[in-house]
Amino acid sequence: MSEGMLCTLTAMLLAALALICISMIWLMVKGSRSRVTFSFVGCQFSLLLWIISQFIIILSESERQLLIGYDIGNLGISFIGSCWLLFAVSYMDRELSKPLLYGTLGFSSLIFLAAATNPLHRLYYTELSMQGVTHGPLFFVSQIYIYLSMLCGIALVCRQCFENKQRSRGQAVLLTLATAIPLSINLLTLVNVITLDFALTPLSLALSAILVLLATYRYGFLNVNDVAFEDAFNIIEEGVIVFSRQGRITYLSSAAGRMLDISEKTDLDSFISYISDFSESPLTEDFDYAEIEKDGLHLGIKHYHCRDDKGIAVAQLVIVSDISRYYQLIEKTDELAGARQKLAIERERNRIAQEVHDTAGHTFTMISSLAKLSKVRLSEMPESPQLSELRGFMDETESLARGGLTQLRCSINNLREDSFMTTVTAAVKTVTDAVRDIKTELCIQGTEDGRYAFCVQNIYSSFRELITNSVRYSGADRIDVIVKFLDTSLELYVFDNGRGCKEITAHNGLRGISERTEELGGTALFKSGEGIGFSAVIKIPVPEAQKGAQS
């Protein structure tokens, strides 16, 4: 080898040595303190010993120096396969089993011992001198083990990167090339495909170091924080999106992709336009917060601008939160407030109803009782025109008291509970249940449903007026009520067996019944005669049935 070639080779080996040292220091500083980092640094250290051995070999002037160089190189070569295999297993987040750990390191130790004790048996190198090297059978056994370990490790790293999206495929390529290139060149040298006056393998280690540095810088190689943060972003319910300065997505968590239904190909402008379609107002690139409704979900979107120390925007961060539960809580709070208000109103109604019952109800009852007692006393007196007139006044007083008591009971029921106002049947029963002194029979025909809800208040007011009139003026001892729920209409019939009258004069009560019924498109008919009682018929058409008949 010429002196110029020797100087050039020495410079290249020193450069490779420096790059390997820098890559190891970089890994120890930037990487996490874990077995993944240590096992890969072990690979780098094995390569470092290989470079040092080559440096000693080309500068050797005696066989002793040559033997030292080969021993140092064999130390690195013997353990590089085991270190790489242990790194690959750790890279897959698998626990290192003791058989694997002790087996690989033990076999590597045996290989080194075979090389170190070669002068005793000549099985590793059949010839090792200043004139050249001839490899023995143990050497080829060691090479087979090393290459099998390297191939298995490369396969495990590639599998992990392509199956687990949390690992970068670019990182897998760089790591594989960083180790595969030197070994491939070494293999080609051993089989005499590459024939040079110097070993090319150590020089390829310079490229290996550059690839490791690139993997560390570009992908945060062996930095546990990157993996932990990505795992955390995929675990939390909030979605996370990171846009680069150019507006491209550099990170998209699974939650964000699921809630917004977007992919990593979406740029910033398309993203803002997309969420604007679900927002009440258009959004710009400077928006800070927005709420959208998508697929039945209420989503809150926070937008942050990430800046460096000089205030220059380097990225944009978007956090997506599912705030549907907060809207549900607001609705439940409103419902609870409404329920509390309704309960307070109900309590006040019950209090007023009780006071009215205790005062006015007692008064009407006493008036009715006194009127009955007065009539008994008057029946014991001799007949006279004045006495007949007085009996008429007592009858009127008793009738007014009974009618007022019935009206009062209906009003008290209305105050205490308005749930009966939801159905016609309940409203009618509320009025009939309030009648005490007259026998009342109620007959319901047909089935009530939601179509008749529109006229509940109307039927209640009209029926209460009819019952009050019967109790107050008819002198009846029986009232029959029929309610018919027909497909096209609702019909109410009221009959009493009172004294009746020759001619019906519609005052405010009957006039109000007719007006309320006509407002709903119905009719109200009243009939009476002396000695045959009073009857009323109210018919109200069902609007939905009319629309169906017209169509």
Short mmCIF file of C-alpha atoms in Angstrom, two decimals, residues 45-546:
data_model
loop_
_atom_site.label_atom_id
_atom_site.label_comp_id
_atom_site.label_asym_id
_atom_site.label_seq_id
_atom_site.Cartn_x
_atom_site.Cartn_y
_atom_site.Cartn_z
CA PHE A 45 -19.67 0.42 20.50
CA SER A 46 -19.07 -2.87 18.70
CA LEU A 47 -18.69 -0.92 15.45
CA LEU A 48 -16.35 1.47 17.24
CA LEU A 49 -14.09 -1.42 18.29
CA TRP A 50 -14.10 -2.66 14.71
CA ILE A 51 -12.87 0.73 13.46
CA ILE A 52 -10.18 0.89 16.14
CA SER A 53 -8.99 -2.59 15.21
CA GLN A 54 -8.68 -1.65 11.55
CA PHE A 55 -6.77 1.46 12.50
CA ILE A 56 -4.32 -0.66 14.54
CA ILE A 57 -4.04 -3.31 11.82
CA ILE A 58 -3.01 -0.93 9.02
CA LEU A 59 -0.43 0.70 11.30
CA SER A 60 0.96 -2.59 12.72
CA GLU A 61 4.71 -3.21 12.33
CA SER A 62 4.83 -6.58 14.12
CA GLU A 63 2.72 -9.70 14.45
CA ARG A 64 2.07 -8.88 18.11
CA GLN A 65 0.54 -5.52 17.16
CA LEU A 66 -1.41 -7.26 14.41
CA LEU A 67 -2.73 -9.84 16.87
CA ILE A 68 -3.84 -7.09 19.28
CA GLY A 69 -5.67 -5.34 16.47
CA TYR A 70 -7.50 -8.51 15.45
CA ASP A 71 -8.42 -9.29 19.07
CA ILE A 72 -9.97 -5.83 19.51
CA GLY A 73 -11.84 -6.21 16.23
CA ASN A 74 -13.05 -9.70 17.13
CA LEU A 75 -14.39 -8.36 20.43
CA GLY A 76 -16.61 -5.93 18.52
CA ILE A 77 -17.54 -8.40 15.78
CA SER A 78 -18.43 -11.17 18.25
CA PHE A 79 -20.99 -9.07 20.15
CA ILE A 80 -22.49 -6.93 17.38
CA GLY A 81 -25.01 -9.63 16.37
CA SER A 82 -26.18 -10.22 19.95
CA CYS A 83 -26.47 -6.50 20.71
CA TRP A 84 -28.48 -5.90 17.56
CA LEU A 85 -30.84 -8.81 18.30
CA LEU A 86 -31.38 -7.62 21.89
CA PHE A 87 -32.05 -4.11 20.59
CA ALA A 88 -34.66 -5.39 18.11
CA VAL A 89 -36.52 -7.32 20.84
CA SER A 90 -36.49 -4.26 23.13
CA TYR A 91 -37.60 -2.04 20.23
CA MET A 92 -40.73 -4.19 19.93
CA ASP A 93 -41.60 -3.37 23.56
CA ARG A 94 -41.06 -6.99 24.56
CA GLU A 95 -39.56 -8.13 27.83
CA LEU A 96 -36.10 -9.68 27.51
CA SER A 97 -36.22 -13.30 28.64
CA LYS A 98 -33.25 -14.63 30.55
CA PRO A 99 -32.63 -17.53 28.10
CA LEU A 100 -32.43 -15.05 25.21
CA LEU A 101 -30.20 -12.63 27.12
CA TYR A 102 -27.80 -15.21 28.52
CA GLY A 103 -27.87 -17.36 25.38
CA THR A 104 -26.93 -14.60 22.94
CA LEU A 105 -24.30 -13.00 25.17
CA GLY A 106 -22.91 -16.43 26.10
CA PHE A 107 -22.56 -17.52 22.48
CA SER A 108 -20.88 -14.20 21.60
CA SER A 109 -18.46 -14.74 24.49
CA LEU A 110 -17.60 -18.20 23.14
CA ILE A 111 -16.93 -16.73 19.70
CA PHE A 112 -14.58 -14.14 21.19
CA LEU A 113 -12.78 -16.78 23.27
CA ALA A 114 -12.32 -18.89 20.16
CA ALA A 115 -10.76 -15.91 18.37
CA ALA A 116 -8.64 -14.83 21.36
CA THR A 117 -7.24 -18.36 21.88
CA ASN A 118 -6.63 -18.99 18.18
CA PRO A 119 -2.83 -19.44 18.58
CA LEU A 120 -3.55 -22.55 20.68
CA HIS A 121 -5.83 -24.36 18.21
CA ARG A 122 -5.70 -22.51 14.86
CA LEU A 123 -9.44 -23.14 14.24
CA TYR A 124 -10.50 -19.49 13.95
CA TYR A 125 -7.61 -18.38 11.74
CA THR A 126 -5.57 -21.13 10.08
CA GLU A 127 -3.00 -18.43 9.26
CA LEU A 128 -2.54 -15.00 10.82
CA SER A 129 0.66 -13.13 9.95
CA MET A 130 1.96 -9.97 8.38
CA GLN A 131 1.73 -11.68 4.99
CA GLY A 132 -2.03 -12.34 5.22
CA VAL A 133 -4.99 -14.02 6.93
CA THR A 134 -6.68 -17.35 6.22
CA HIS A 135 -10.00 -18.02 7.96
CA GLY A 136 -10.79 -21.28 9.73
CA PRO A 137 -14.12 -23.12 10.35
CA LEU A 138 -14.92 -21.36 13.66
CA PHE A 139 -14.68 -18.01 11.92
CA PHE A 140 -17.35 -18.96 9.42
CA VAL A 141 -19.54 -20.38 12.23
CA SER A 142 -19.28 -17.03 14.00
CA GLN A 143 -20.14 -15.14 10.80
CA ILE A 144 -23.21 -17.30 10.21
CA TYR A 145 -24.41 -16.57 13.77
CA ILE A 146 -23.76 -12.83 13.40
CA TYR A 147 -25.58 -12.54 10.09
CA LEU A 148 -28.54 -14.60 11.26
CA SER A 149 -28.83 -12.38 14.35
CA MET A 150 -28.64 -9.26 12.21
CA LEU A 151 -31.25 -10.51 9.74
CA CYS A 152 -33.64 -11.51 12.54
CA GLY A 153 -33.19 -8.13 14.22
CA ILE A 154 -33.79 -6.22 11.00
CA ALA A 155 -36.96 -8.26 10.37
CA LEU A 156 -38.25 -7.49 13.90
CA VAL A 157 -37.56 -3.75 13.55
CA CYS A 158 -39.28 -3.54 10.18
CA ARG A 159 -42.26 -5.52 11.43
CA GLN A 160 -42.68 -3.25 14.43
CA CYS A 161 -42.52 -0.10 12.31
CA PHE A 162 -44.96 -1.30 9.67
CA GLU A 163 -47.48 -2.83 12.08
CA ASN A 164 -47.37 -0.16 14.79
CA LYS A 165 -48.29 3.30 13.49
CA GLN A 166 -46.65 4.87 16.51
CA ARG A 167 -43.27 3.96 14.97
CA SER A 168 -41.96 5.78 11.90
CA ARG A 169 -41.24 3.70 8.82
CA GLY A 170 -38.50 6.13 7.87
CA GLN A 171 -36.88 5.46 11.22
CA ALA A 172 -36.93 1.71 10.52
CA VAL A 173 -35.25 2.22 7.15
CA LEU A 174 -32.48 4.38 8.61
CA LEU A 175 -31.77 2.03 11.50
CA THR A 176 -31.71 -1.00 9.22
CA LEU A 177 -29.34 0.66 6.74
CA ALA A 178 -27.09 1.89 9.55
CA THR A 179 -26.31 -1.71 10.52
CA ALA A 180 -26.92 -3.60 7.28
CA ILE A 181 -24.56 -1.56 5.08
CA PRO A 182 -21.33 -2.31 6.99
CA LEU A 183 -22.19 -5.98 7.35
CA SER A 184 -23.15 -6.31 3.69
CA ILE A 185 -19.85 -4.80 2.60
CA ASN A 186 -18.06 -7.11 5.00
CA LEU A 187 -19.89 -10.12 3.55
CA LEU A 188 -18.99 -9.10 -0.02
CA THR A 189 -15.37 -8.72 1.08
CA LEU A 190 -15.32 -12.20 2.67
CA VAL A 191 -16.61 -13.88 -0.48
CA ASN A 192 -14.09 -11.91 -2.59
CA VAL A 193 -16.74 -9.94 -4.49
CA ILE A 194 -14.93 -6.81 -3.32
CA THR A 195 -11.11 -7.12 -3.53
CA LEU A 196 -9.10 -4.17 -2.26
CA ASP A 197 -5.75 -3.69 -0.59
CA PHE A 198 -7.55 -2.37 2.49
CA ALA A 199 -10.70 -3.25 4.42
CA LEU A 200 -13.69 -1.29 3.09
CA THR A 201 -16.01 -2.35 5.91
CA PRO A 202 -14.77 0.09 8.56
CA LEU A 203 -15.11 3.00 6.15
CA SER A 204 -18.78 2.12 5.62
CA LEU A 205 -19.24 2.67 9.35
CA ALA A 206 -18.92 6.41 8.74
CA LEU A 207 -22.10 6.23 6.66
CA SER A 208 -23.66 4.13 9.41
CA ALA A 209 -22.96 6.86 11.96
CA ILE A 210 -24.49 9.52 9.72
CA LEU A 211 -27.66 7.44 9.33
CA VAL A 212 -27.96 7.02 13.10
CA LEU A 213 -27.54 10.76 13.63
CA LEU A 214 -30.22 11.42 11.02
CA ALA A 215 -32.60 8.96 12.68
CA THR A 216 -31.98 10.63 16.03
CA TYR A 217 -32.46 14.17 14.75
CA ARG A 218 -35.32 13.59 12.30
CA TYR A 219 -37.46 11.07 14.20
CA GLY A 220 -36.48 11.59 17.83
CA PHE A 221 -34.98 8.11 17.84
CA LEU A 222 -35.01 6.33 21.22
CA ASN A 223 -36.59 9.36 22.89
CA VAL A 224 -39.17 7.86 25.23
CA ASN A 225 -41.04 11.16 25.47
CA ASP A 226 -42.04 11.01 21.80
CA VAL A 227 -43.49 7.54 22.21
CA ALA A 228 -45.12 8.38 25.54
CA PHE A 229 -46.68 11.58 24.22
CA GLU A 230 -48.05 9.82 21.17
CA ASP A 231 -49.48 7.03 23.33
CA ALA A 232 -51.05 9.65 25.62
CA PHE A 233 -52.60 11.55 22.69
CA ASN A 234 -54.15 8.33 21.39
CA ILE A 235 -55.49 7.37 24.84
CA ILE A 236 -57.15 10.65 25.84
CA GLU A 237 -60.65 11.44 24.63
CA GLU A 238 -59.63 14.80 23.13
CA GLY A 239 -58.38 14.84 19.57
CA VAL A 240 -55.03 16.44 18.69
CA ILE A 241 -53.98 17.78 15.28
CA VAL A 242 -50.63 19.42 14.51
CA PHE A 243 -50.15 21.49 11.34
CA SER A 244 -46.71 22.42 10.04
CA ARG A 245 -45.73 25.92 8.96
CA GLN A 246 -46.73 24.94 5.42
CA GLY A 247 -50.22 23.95 6.60
CA ARG A 248 -49.75 20.17 6.31
CA ILE A 249 -50.81 17.73 9.03
CA THR A 250 -47.76 16.31 10.79
CA TYR A 251 -49.73 14.54 13.52
CA LEU A 252 -53.33 13.36 13.72
CA SER A 253 -54.52 11.44 16.76
CA SER A 254 -57.03 8.64 16.33
CA ALA A 255 -59.68 10.54 18.35
CA ALA A 256 -59.42 13.61 16.09
CA GLY A 257 -59.70 11.52 12.94
CA ARG A 258 -62.72 9.70 14.35
CA MET A 259 -64.62 12.78 15.56
CA LEU A 260 -63.95 14.99 12.51
CA ASP A 261 -63.69 12.22 9.91
CA ILE A 262 -60.53 13.65 8.31
CA SER A 263 -57.21 12.12 7.19
CA GLU A 264 -53.57 13.17 7.31
CA LYS A 265 -53.88 14.41 3.71
CA THR A 266 -56.10 17.32 4.81
CA ASP A 267 -54.31 20.67 4.71
CA LEU A 268 -55.04 23.67 6.97
CA ASP A 269 -57.18 25.60 4.47
CA SER A 270 -59.30 22.54 3.71
CA PHE A 271 -59.65 21.84 7.44
CA ILE A 272 -60.91 25.35 8.23
CA SER A 273 -63.31 25.25 5.28
CA TYR A 274 -64.52 21.81 6.39
CA ILE A 275 -65.34 22.77 9.98
CA SER A 276 -66.90 26.05 8.77
CA ASP A 277 -69.59 23.97 7.05
CA PHE A 278 -70.70 22.74 10.50
CA SER A 279 -70.29 26.10 12.27
CA GLU A 280 -72.91 28.83 12.61
CA SER A 281 -70.53 31.37 11.04
CA PRO A 282 -67.51 31.07 8.68
CA LEU A 283 -64.11 30.63 10.34
CA THR A 284 -60.76 32.17 9.45
CA GLU A 285 -57.22 30.96 10.02
CA ASP A 286 -56.97 33.20 13.10
CA PHE A 287 -59.93 31.70 14.97
CA ASP A 288 -59.25 30.75 18.60
CA TYR A 289 -62.31 28.67 19.48
CA ALA A 290 -65.33 27.30 17.68
CA GLU A 291 -68.21 24.98 18.43
CA ILE A 292 -69.71 22.77 15.77
CA GLU A 293 -72.38 20.10 15.66
CA LYS A 294 -71.53 17.02 13.61
CA ASP A 295 -73.21 13.61 13.50
CA GLY A 296 -75.21 14.41 16.66
CA LEU A 297 -72.09 15.48 18.60
CA HIS A 298 -71.26 18.93 19.94
CA LEU A 299 -67.54 19.51 19.39
CA GLY A 300 -65.39 22.27 20.83
CA ILE A 301 -62.34 23.17 18.70
CA LYS A 302 -59.43 25.13 20.21
CA HIS A 303 -56.81 26.60 17.90
CA TYR A 304 -53.28 27.54 19.03
CA HIS A 305 -50.35 29.13 17.17
CA CYS A 306 -47.02 27.68 18.30
CA ARG A 307 -44.10 30.15 18.08
CA ASP A 308 -40.39 29.92 18.69
CA ASP A 309 -38.27 32.21 20.87
CA LYS A 310 -38.26 34.86 18.16
CA GLY A 311 -42.05 34.86 17.89
CA ILE A 312 -42.10 33.16 14.50
CA ALA A 313 -44.99 30.75 13.93
CA VAL A 314 -43.59 27.25 13.50
CA ALA A 315 -46.75 25.14 13.84
CA GLN A 316 -50.45 25.24 14.63
CA LEU A 317 -52.14 23.02 17.20
CA VAL A 318 -55.82 22.05 17.18
CA ILE A 319 -57.49 20.30 20.11
CA VAL A 320 -60.94 18.78 19.55
CA SER A 321 -63.18 18.01 22.55
CA ASP A 322 -66.54 16.27 22.69
CA ILE A 323 -68.69 18.71 24.70
CA SER A 324 -71.99 16.90 24.12
CA ARG A 325 -72.17 15.92 27.79
CA TYR A 326 -72.04 19.58 28.82
CA TYR A 327 -75.04 20.33 26.63
CA GLN A 328 -76.80 17.36 28.18
CA LEU A 329 -75.99 18.70 31.65
CA ILE A 330 -77.37 22.10 30.67
CA GLU A 331 -80.58 20.49 29.44
CA LYS A 332 -80.86 18.44 32.62
CA THR A 333 -80.22 21.57 34.69
CA ASP A 334 -82.99 23.39 32.83
CA GLU A 335 -85.31 20.43 33.34
CA LEU A 336 -84.44 20.32 37.04
CA ALA A 337 -85.06 24.04 37.38
CA GLY A 338 -88.40 23.64 35.61
CA ALA A 339 -89.32 20.72 37.88
CA ARG A 340 -88.42 22.74 40.96
CA GLN A 341 -90.48 25.68 39.74
CA LYS A 342 -93.39 23.38 38.98
CA LEU A 343 -93.11 21.83 42.44
CA ALA A 344 -93.08 25.27 44.06
CA ILE A 345 -96.17 26.29 42.07
CA GLU A 346 -97.87 23.04 42.99
CA ARG A 347 -97.17 23.58 46.68
CA GLU A 348 -98.56 27.10 46.47
CA ARG A 349 -101.64 25.82 44.68
CA ASN A 350 -102.21 23.21 47.35
CA ARG A 351 -101.84 25.85 50.06
CA ILE A 352 -104.35 28.16 48.36
CA ALA A 353 -106.69 25.25 47.63
CA GLN A 354 -106.61 24.20 51.28
CA GLU A 355 -107.34 27.74 52.46
CA VAL A 356 -110.21 28.10 49.99
CA HIS A 357 -111.59 24.72 51.02
CA ASP A 358 -111.40 25.59 54.71
CA THR A 359 -113.07 28.99 54.29
CA ALA A 360 -115.33 29.27 51.24
CA GLY A 361 -116.14 25.54 51.16
CA HIS A 362 -117.18 25.59 54.79
CA THR A 363 -119.26 28.73 54.16
CA PHE A 364 -121.15 27.23 51.20
CA THR A 365 -121.81 24.05 53.18
CA MET A 366 -123.20 26.04 56.14
CA ILE A 367 -125.40 28.14 53.84
CA SER A 368 -126.81 25.00 52.21
CA SER A 369 -127.44 23.38 55.61
CA LEU A 370 -129.13 26.50 57.00
CA ALA A 371 -131.33 26.72 53.91
CA LYS A 372 -132.44 23.10 54.41
CA LEU A 373 -133.18 23.73 58.12
CA SER A 374 -135.11 26.86 57.25
CA LYS A 375 -137.23 24.93 54.75
CA VAL A 376 -138.04 22.35 57.44
CA ARG A 377 -139.19 25.06 59.84
CA LEU A 378 -141.19 26.78 57.14
CA SER A 379 -143.01 23.53 56.37
CA GLU A 380 -144.36 23.53 59.95
CA MET A 381 -145.95 26.99 59.59
CA PRO A 382 -149.46 27.73 58.23
CA GLU A 383 -149.65 28.39 54.52
CA SER A 384 -149.69 32.02 53.36
CA PRO A 385 -148.53 33.96 50.27
CA GLN A 386 -145.57 35.34 52.19
CA LEU A 387 -144.59 31.87 53.31
CA SER A 388 -144.65 30.54 49.72
CA GLU A 389 -142.39 33.39 48.61
CA LEU A 390 -140.03 32.71 51.51
CA ARG A 391 -139.86 29.02 50.53
CA GLY A 392 -138.86 30.12 47.00
CA PHE A 393 -136.06 32.23 48.45
CA MET A 394 -134.83 29.27 50.51
CA ASP A 395 -134.89 26.99 47.46
CA GLU A 396 -132.90 29.56 45.53
CA THR A 397 -130.44 29.95 48.39
CA GLU A 398 -129.92 26.18 48.68
CA SER A 399 -129.49 25.87 44.90
CA LEU A 400 -126.96 28.67 44.80
CA ALA A 401 -125.03 27.15 47.70
CA ARG A 402 -124.95 23.70 46.07
CA GLY A 403 -123.90 25.14 42.69
CA GLY A 404 -121.28 27.32 44.31
CA LEU A 405 -119.95 24.32 46.26
CA THR A 406 -119.70 22.26 43.05
CA GLN A 407 -117.97 25.15 41.28
CA LEU A 408 -115.63 25.53 44.25
CA ARG A 409 -114.70 21.84 44.25
CA CYS A 410 -113.85 21.98 40.54
CA SER A 411 -111.72 25.06 41.11
CA ILE A 412 -109.95 23.42 44.06
CA ASN A 413 -109.19 20.35 41.92
CA ASN A 414 -107.84 22.68 39.26
CA LEU A 415 -105.59 24.36 41.80
CA ARG A 416 -104.33 21.17 43.41
CA GLU A 417 -103.45 19.30 40.24
CA ASP A 418 -103.57 20.22 36.58
CA SER A 419 -102.52 16.80 35.29
CA PHE A 420 -106.18 16.03 34.50
CA MET A 421 -106.00 18.72 31.81
CA THR A 422 -103.99 16.37 29.59
CA THR A 423 -106.99 14.19 28.63
CA VAL A 424 -110.70 14.76 28.01
CA THR A 425 -111.65 11.75 30.14
CA ALA A 426 -109.71 12.98 33.17
CA ALA A 427 -111.15 16.50 32.81
CA VAL A 428 -114.74 15.19 32.69
CA LYS A 429 -114.18 12.85 35.67
CA THR A 430 -112.77 15.74 37.69
CA VAL A 431 -116.05 17.63 37.31
CA THR A 432 -118.34 14.65 37.96
CA ASP A 433 -116.35 13.66 41.05
CA ALA A 434 -116.97 17.12 42.48
CA VAL A 435 -120.78 16.60 42.47
CA ARG A 436 -121.99 15.29 45.83
CA ASP A 437 -125.76 15.86 46.15
CA ILE A 438 -126.85 14.59 42.73
CA LYS A 439 -126.25 11.10 41.38
CA THR A 440 -124.03 11.35 38.29
CA GLU A 441 -123.49 8.55 35.76
CA LEU A 442 -120.59 8.81 33.28
CA CYS A 443 -120.30 6.64 30.14
CA ILE A 444 -117.19 6.67 27.94
CA GLN A 445 -117.49 5.28 24.41
CA GLY A 446 -114.50 4.77 22.14
CA THR A 447 -110.78 5.13 22.87
CA GLU A 448 -109.10 8.43 23.55
CA ASP A 449 -105.70 9.24 22.04
CA GLY A 450 -103.56 12.28 21.37
CA ARG A 451 -105.81 13.59 18.60
CA TYR A 452 -108.31 14.95 21.14
CA ALA A 453 -105.81 16.84 23.29
CA PHE A 454 -106.52 20.14 21.52
CA CYS A 455 -110.02 20.46 23.05
CA VAL A 456 -109.37 19.34 26.67
CA GLN A 457 -109.59 22.86 28.12
CA ASN A 458 -112.68 23.65 26.06
CA ILE A 459 -114.54 20.50 27.16
CA TYR A 460 -113.59 21.06 30.80
CA SER A 461 -114.87 24.65 30.90
CA SER A 462 -118.10 23.88 29.01
CA PHE A 463 -118.90 20.70 30.97
CA ARG A 464 -118.24 22.43 34.30
CA GLU A 465 -120.68 25.19 33.33
CA LEU A 466 -123.37 22.65 32.36
CA ILE A 467 -123.02 20.67 35.62
CA THR A 468 -123.08 23.85 37.71
CA ASN A 469 -126.28 24.98 36.01
CA SER A 470 -127.90 21.59 36.59
CA VAL A 471 -126.96 21.58 40.27
CA ARG A 472 -128.01 25.21 40.75
CA TYR A 473 -131.24 25.53 38.80
CA SER A 474 -132.66 22.17 37.65
CA GLY A 475 -133.66 20.59 40.93
CA ALA A 476 -132.53 17.27 39.39
CA ASP A 477 -131.48 14.26 41.39
CA ARG A 478 -129.69 12.53 38.45
CA ILE A 479 -127.33 13.61 35.69
CA ASP A 480 -126.24 11.32 32.84
CA VAL A 481 -123.09 12.09 30.87
CA ILE A 482 -121.88 10.41 27.67
CA VAL A 483 -118.53 11.06 25.99
CA LYS A 484 -117.97 9.61 22.51
CA PHE A 485 -114.51 9.42 20.94
CA LEU A 486 -115.23 8.99 17.23
CA ASP A 487 -112.80 8.86 14.30
CA THR A 488 -113.91 12.24 12.98
CA SER A 489 -115.20 14.06 16.05
CA LEU A 490 -115.63 14.25 19.82
CA GLU A 491 -119.20 14.31 21.18
CA LEU A 492 -120.38 15.20 24.69
CA TYR A 493 -123.96 14.55 25.90
CA VAL A 494 -125.32 15.86 29.22
CA PHE A 495 -128.86 15.03 30.46
CA ASP A 496 -130.55 15.84 33.82
CA ASN A 497 -134.05 14.91 35.09
CA GLY A 498 -134.78 18.32 36.53
CA ARG A 499 -137.85 20.53 36.19
CA GLY A 500 -136.80 21.97 32.81
CA CYS A 501 -138.26 25.10 31.22
CA LYS A 502 -140.49 26.15 28.30
CA GLU A 503 -137.91 28.40 26.67
CA ILE A 504 -134.10 28.45 27.02
CA THR A 505 -132.60 31.90 27.49
CA ALA A 506 -128.87 31.88 26.73
CA HIS A 507 -127.08 34.01 29.30
CA ASN A 508 -123.33 34.27 29.81
CA GLY A 509 -122.90 30.59 30.72
CA LEU A 510 -124.58 28.97 27.72
CA ARG A 511 -123.41 31.74 25.39
CA GLY A 512 -119.79 31.08 26.46
CA ILE A 513 -120.21 27.34 25.77
CA SER A 514 -121.44 28.07 22.24
CA GLU A 515 -118.64 30.55 21.51
CA ARG A 516 -115.88 28.23 22.76
CA THR A 517 -117.26 25.32 20.74
CA GLU A 518 -117.64 27.34 17.54
CA GLU A 519 -114.03 28.53 17.81
CA LEU A 520 -113.00 24.89 17.31
CA GLY A 521 -115.39 24.43 14.38
CA GLY A 522 -117.99 22.56 16.44
CA THR A 523 -121.63 22.99 17.47
CA ALA A 524 -123.47 23.20 20.82
CA LEU A 525 -127.20 22.38 21.06
CA PHE A 526 -129.43 22.86 24.15
CA LYS A 527 -132.93 21.43 24.67
CA SER A 528 -135.44 21.57 27.53
CA GLY A 529 -139.11 21.36 28.37
CA GLU A 530 -141.29 21.60 31.47
CA GLY A 531 -140.98 18.39 33.43
CA ILE A 532 -138.53 16.73 31.03
CA GLY A 533 -135.23 18.19 32.28
CA PHE A 534 -132.40 19.81 30.38
CA SER A 535 -130.03 18.32 27.74
CA ALA A 536 -126.92 19.58 25.95
CA VAL A 537 -125.01 18.13 22.98
CA ILE A 538 -121.51 19.36 22.06
CA LYS A 539 -119.80 18.09 18.89
CA ILE A 540 -116.23 19.07 17.98
CA PRO A 541 -114.53 17.79 14.78
CA VAL A 542 -111.02 16.31 14.93
CA PRO A 543 -108.70 18.43 12.69
CA GLU A 544 -106.45 15.55 11.60
CA ALA A 545 -109.46 13.48 10.56
CA GLN A 546 -110.76 16.40 8.47
#
